Tab-separated table of N, CA and C in Angstrom:
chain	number	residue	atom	x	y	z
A	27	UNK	N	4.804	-9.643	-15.821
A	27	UNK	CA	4.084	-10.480	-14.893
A	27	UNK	C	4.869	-11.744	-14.548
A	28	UNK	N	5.435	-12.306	-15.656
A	28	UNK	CA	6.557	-13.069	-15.236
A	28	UNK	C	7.339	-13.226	-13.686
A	29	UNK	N	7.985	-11.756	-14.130
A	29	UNK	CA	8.353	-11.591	-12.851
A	29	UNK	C	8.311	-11.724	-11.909
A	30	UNK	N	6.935	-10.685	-11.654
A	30	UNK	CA	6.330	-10.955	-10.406
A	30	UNK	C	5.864	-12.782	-9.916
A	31	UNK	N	5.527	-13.403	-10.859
A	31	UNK	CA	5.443	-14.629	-10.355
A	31	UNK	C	6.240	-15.347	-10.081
A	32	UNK	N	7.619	-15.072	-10.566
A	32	UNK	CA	8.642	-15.881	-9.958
A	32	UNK	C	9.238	-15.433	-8.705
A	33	UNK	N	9.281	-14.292	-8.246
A	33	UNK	CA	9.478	-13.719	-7.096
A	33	UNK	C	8.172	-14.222	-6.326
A	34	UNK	N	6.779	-14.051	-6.277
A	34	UNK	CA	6.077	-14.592	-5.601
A	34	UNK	C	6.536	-16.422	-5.216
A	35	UNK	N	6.499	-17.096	-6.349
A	35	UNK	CA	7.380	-18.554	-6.314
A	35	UNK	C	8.098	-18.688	-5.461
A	36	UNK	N	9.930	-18.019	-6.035
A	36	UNK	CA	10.117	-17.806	-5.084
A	36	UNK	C	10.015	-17.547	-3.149
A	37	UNK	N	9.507	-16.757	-3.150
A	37	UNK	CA	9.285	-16.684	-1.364
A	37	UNK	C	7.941	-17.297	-1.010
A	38	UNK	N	7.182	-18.016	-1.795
A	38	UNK	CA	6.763	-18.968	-1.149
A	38	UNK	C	7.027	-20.097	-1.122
A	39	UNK	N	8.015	-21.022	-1.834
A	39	UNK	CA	8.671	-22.046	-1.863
A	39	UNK	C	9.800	-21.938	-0.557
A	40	UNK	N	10.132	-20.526	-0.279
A	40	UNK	CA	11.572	-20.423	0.447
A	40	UNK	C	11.266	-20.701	1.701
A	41	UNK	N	10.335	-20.117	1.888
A	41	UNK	CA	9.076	-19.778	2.991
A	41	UNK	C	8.795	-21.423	3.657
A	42	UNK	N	8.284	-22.445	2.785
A	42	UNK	CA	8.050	-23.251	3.203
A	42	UNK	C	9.622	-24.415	3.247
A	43	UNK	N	10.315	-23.958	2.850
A	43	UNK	CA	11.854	-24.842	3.043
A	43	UNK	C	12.268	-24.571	4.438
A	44	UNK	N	12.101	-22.976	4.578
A	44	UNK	CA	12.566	-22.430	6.183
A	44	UNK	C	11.591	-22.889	7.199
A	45	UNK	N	10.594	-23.692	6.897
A	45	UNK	CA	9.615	-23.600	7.911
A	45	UNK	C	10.579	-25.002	8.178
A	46	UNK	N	10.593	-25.703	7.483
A	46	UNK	CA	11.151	-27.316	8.257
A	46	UNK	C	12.125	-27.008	9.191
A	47	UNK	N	13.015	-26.246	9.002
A	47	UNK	CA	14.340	-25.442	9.787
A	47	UNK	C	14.181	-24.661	10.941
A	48	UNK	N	12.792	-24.514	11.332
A	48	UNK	CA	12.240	-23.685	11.815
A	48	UNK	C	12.656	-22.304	12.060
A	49	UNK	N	13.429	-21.926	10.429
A	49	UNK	CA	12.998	-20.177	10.464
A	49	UNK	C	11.966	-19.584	9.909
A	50	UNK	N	11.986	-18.216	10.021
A	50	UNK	CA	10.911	-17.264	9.256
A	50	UNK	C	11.749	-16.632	8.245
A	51	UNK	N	11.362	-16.203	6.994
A	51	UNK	CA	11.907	-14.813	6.967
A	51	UNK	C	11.162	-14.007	6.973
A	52	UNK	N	11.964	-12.681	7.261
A	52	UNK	CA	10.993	-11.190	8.070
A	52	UNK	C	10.306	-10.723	7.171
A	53	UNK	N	10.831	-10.804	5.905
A	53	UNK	CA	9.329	-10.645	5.048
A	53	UNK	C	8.369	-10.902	4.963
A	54	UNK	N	8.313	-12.594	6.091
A	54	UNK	CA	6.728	-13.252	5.752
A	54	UNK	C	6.493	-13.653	7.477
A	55	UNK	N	6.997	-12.679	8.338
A	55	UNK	CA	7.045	-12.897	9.451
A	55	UNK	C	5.445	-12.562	9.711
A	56	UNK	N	4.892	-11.713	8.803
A	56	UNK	CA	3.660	-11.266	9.637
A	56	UNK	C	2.393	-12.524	9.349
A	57	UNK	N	2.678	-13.480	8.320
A	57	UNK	CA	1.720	-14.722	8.271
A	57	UNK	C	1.527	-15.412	9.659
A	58	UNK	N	2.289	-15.559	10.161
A	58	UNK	CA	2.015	-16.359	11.718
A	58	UNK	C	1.215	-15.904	12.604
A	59	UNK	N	1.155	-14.503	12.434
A	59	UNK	CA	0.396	-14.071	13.241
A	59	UNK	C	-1.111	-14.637	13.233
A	60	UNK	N	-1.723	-15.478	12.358
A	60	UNK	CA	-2.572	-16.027	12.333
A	60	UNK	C	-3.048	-16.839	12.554
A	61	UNK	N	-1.512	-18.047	12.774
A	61	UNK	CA	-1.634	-18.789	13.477
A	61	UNK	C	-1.057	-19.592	12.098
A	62	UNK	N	-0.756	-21.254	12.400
A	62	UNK	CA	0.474	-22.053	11.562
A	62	UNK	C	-0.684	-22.510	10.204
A	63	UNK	N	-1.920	-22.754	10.297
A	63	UNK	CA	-2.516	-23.224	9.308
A	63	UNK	C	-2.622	-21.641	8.078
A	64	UNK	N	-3.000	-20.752	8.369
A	64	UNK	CA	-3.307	-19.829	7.701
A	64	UNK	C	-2.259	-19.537	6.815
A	65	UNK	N	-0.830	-19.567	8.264
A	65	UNK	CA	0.425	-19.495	7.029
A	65	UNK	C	0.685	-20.021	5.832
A	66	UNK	N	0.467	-21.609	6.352
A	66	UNK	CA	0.568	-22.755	4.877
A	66	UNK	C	-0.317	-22.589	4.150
A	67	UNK	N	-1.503	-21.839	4.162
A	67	UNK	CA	-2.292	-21.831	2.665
A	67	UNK	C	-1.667	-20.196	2.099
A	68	UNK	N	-1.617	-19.428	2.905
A	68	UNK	CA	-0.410	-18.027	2.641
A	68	UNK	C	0.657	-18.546	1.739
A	69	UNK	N	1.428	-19.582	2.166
A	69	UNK	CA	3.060	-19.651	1.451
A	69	UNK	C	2.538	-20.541	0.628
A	70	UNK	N	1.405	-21.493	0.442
A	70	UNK	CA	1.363	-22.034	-0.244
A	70	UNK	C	0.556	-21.537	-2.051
A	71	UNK	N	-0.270	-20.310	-1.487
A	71	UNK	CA	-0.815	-19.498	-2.338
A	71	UNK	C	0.388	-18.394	-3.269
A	72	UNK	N	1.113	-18.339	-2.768
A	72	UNK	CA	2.096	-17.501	-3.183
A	72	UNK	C	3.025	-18.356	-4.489
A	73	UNK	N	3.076	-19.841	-3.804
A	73	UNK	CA	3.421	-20.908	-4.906
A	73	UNK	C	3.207	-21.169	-5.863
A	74	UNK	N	1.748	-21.547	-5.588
A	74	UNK	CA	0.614	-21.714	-6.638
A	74	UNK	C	0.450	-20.307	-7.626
A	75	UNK	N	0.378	-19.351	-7.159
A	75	UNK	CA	-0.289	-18.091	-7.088
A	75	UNK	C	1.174	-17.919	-8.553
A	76	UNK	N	2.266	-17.637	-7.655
A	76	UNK	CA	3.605	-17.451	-8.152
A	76	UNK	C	3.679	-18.151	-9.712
A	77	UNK	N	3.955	-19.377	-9.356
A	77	UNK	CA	4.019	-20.678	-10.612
A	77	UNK	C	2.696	-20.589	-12.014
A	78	UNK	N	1.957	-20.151	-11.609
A	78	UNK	CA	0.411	-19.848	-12.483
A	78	UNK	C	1.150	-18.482	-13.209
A	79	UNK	N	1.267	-17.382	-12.828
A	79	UNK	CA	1.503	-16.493	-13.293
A	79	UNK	C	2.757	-16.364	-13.867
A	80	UNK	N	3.785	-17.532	-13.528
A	80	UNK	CA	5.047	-17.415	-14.383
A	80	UNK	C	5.214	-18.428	-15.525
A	81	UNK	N	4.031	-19.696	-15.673
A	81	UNK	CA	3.540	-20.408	-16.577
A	81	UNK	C	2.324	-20.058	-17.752
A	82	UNK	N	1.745	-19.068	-16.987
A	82	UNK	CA	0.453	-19.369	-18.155
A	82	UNK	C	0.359	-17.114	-18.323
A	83	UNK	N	1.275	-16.697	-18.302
A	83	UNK	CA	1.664	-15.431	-18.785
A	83	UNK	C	2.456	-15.285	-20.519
A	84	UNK	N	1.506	-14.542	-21.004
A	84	UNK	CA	2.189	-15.025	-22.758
A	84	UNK	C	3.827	-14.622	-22.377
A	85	UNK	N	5.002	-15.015	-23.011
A	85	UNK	CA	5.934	-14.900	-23.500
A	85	UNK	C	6.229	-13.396	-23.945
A	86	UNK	N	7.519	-12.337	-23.645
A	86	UNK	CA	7.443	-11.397	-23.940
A	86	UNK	C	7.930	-11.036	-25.447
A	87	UNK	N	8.038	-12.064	-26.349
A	87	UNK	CA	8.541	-12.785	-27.258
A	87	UNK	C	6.973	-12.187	-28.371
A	88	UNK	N	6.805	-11.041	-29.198
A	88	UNK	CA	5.413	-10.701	-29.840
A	88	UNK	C	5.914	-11.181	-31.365
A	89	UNK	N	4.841	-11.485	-31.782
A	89	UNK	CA	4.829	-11.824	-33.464
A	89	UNK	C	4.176	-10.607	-34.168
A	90	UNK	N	4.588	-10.911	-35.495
A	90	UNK	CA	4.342	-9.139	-36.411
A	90	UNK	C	2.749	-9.608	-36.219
A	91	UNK	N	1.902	-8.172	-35.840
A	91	UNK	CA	0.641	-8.510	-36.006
A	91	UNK	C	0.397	-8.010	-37.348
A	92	UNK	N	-1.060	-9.081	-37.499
A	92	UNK	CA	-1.470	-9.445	-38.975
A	92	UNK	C	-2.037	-7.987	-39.720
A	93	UNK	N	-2.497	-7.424	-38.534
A	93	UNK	CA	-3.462	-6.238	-39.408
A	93	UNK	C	-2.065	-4.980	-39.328
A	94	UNK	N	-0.706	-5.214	-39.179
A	94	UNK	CA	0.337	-4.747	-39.662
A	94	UNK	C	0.733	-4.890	-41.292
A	95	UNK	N	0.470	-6.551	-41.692
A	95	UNK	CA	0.746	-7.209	-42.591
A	95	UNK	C	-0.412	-6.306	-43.948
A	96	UNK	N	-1.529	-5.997	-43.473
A	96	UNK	CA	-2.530	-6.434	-44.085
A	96	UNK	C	-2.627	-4.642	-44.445
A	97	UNK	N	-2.201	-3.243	-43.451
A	97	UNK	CA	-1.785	-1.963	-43.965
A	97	UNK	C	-0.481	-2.049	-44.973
A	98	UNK	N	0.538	-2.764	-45.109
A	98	UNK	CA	1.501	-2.874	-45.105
A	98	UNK	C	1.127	-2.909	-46.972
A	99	UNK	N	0.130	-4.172	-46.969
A	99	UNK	CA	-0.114	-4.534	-48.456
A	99	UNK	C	-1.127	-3.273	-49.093
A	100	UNK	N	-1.835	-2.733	-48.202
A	100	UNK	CA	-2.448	-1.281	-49.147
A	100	UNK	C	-2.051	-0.236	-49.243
A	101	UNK	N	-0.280	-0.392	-48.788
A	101	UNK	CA	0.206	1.184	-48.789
A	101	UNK	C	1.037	0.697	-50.274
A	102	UNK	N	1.462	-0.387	-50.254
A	102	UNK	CA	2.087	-1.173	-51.891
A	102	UNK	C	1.025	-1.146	-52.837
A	103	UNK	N	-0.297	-1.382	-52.741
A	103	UNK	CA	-1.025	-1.394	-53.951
A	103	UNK	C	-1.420	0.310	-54.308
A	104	UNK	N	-1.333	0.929	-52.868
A	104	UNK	CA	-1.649	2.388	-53.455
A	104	UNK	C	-0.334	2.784	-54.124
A	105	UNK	N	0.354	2.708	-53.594
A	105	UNK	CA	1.716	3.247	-54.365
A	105	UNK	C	1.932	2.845	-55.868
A	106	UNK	N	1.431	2.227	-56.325
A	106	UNK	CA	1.522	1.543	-57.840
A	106	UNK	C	0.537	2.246	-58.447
């Protein structure tokens, strides 16, 4: 999910850099069609949207789970 949120980030941050320049890119060419306000909550949702999901997504980084720990100790006491 990471991912995807930084790629969303991505092209909506890019999105709104090209707008000052006055380009599009053709990926997000079809937002206008709505007209210029709709776009900016579009590129701006993609930001938001993007940045949320590449901040508050756990870490792909897992810790030993406990009820691993906790079979782990009754396969040692059976064995004795």
């Amino acid at each position: 999910m990471k991912k995807l949120g930084g790629y969303l980030a991505f092209f909506g941050g890019f999105a709104i850099v090209l707008k000052f320049f006055d380009r599009v890119p053709r990926l997000l060419f079809w937002i206008y069609t709505w007209g210029d306000t709709v776009a900016w909550i579009i590129m701006l949702g993609f930001l938001v949207g993007g940045l949320a999901l590449m901040f508050l997504t756990p870490s792909e980084e897992t810790e030993e789970k406990p009820s691993n720990e906790w079979n782990s100790k009754e396969e040692t006491e059976s064995k004795e």
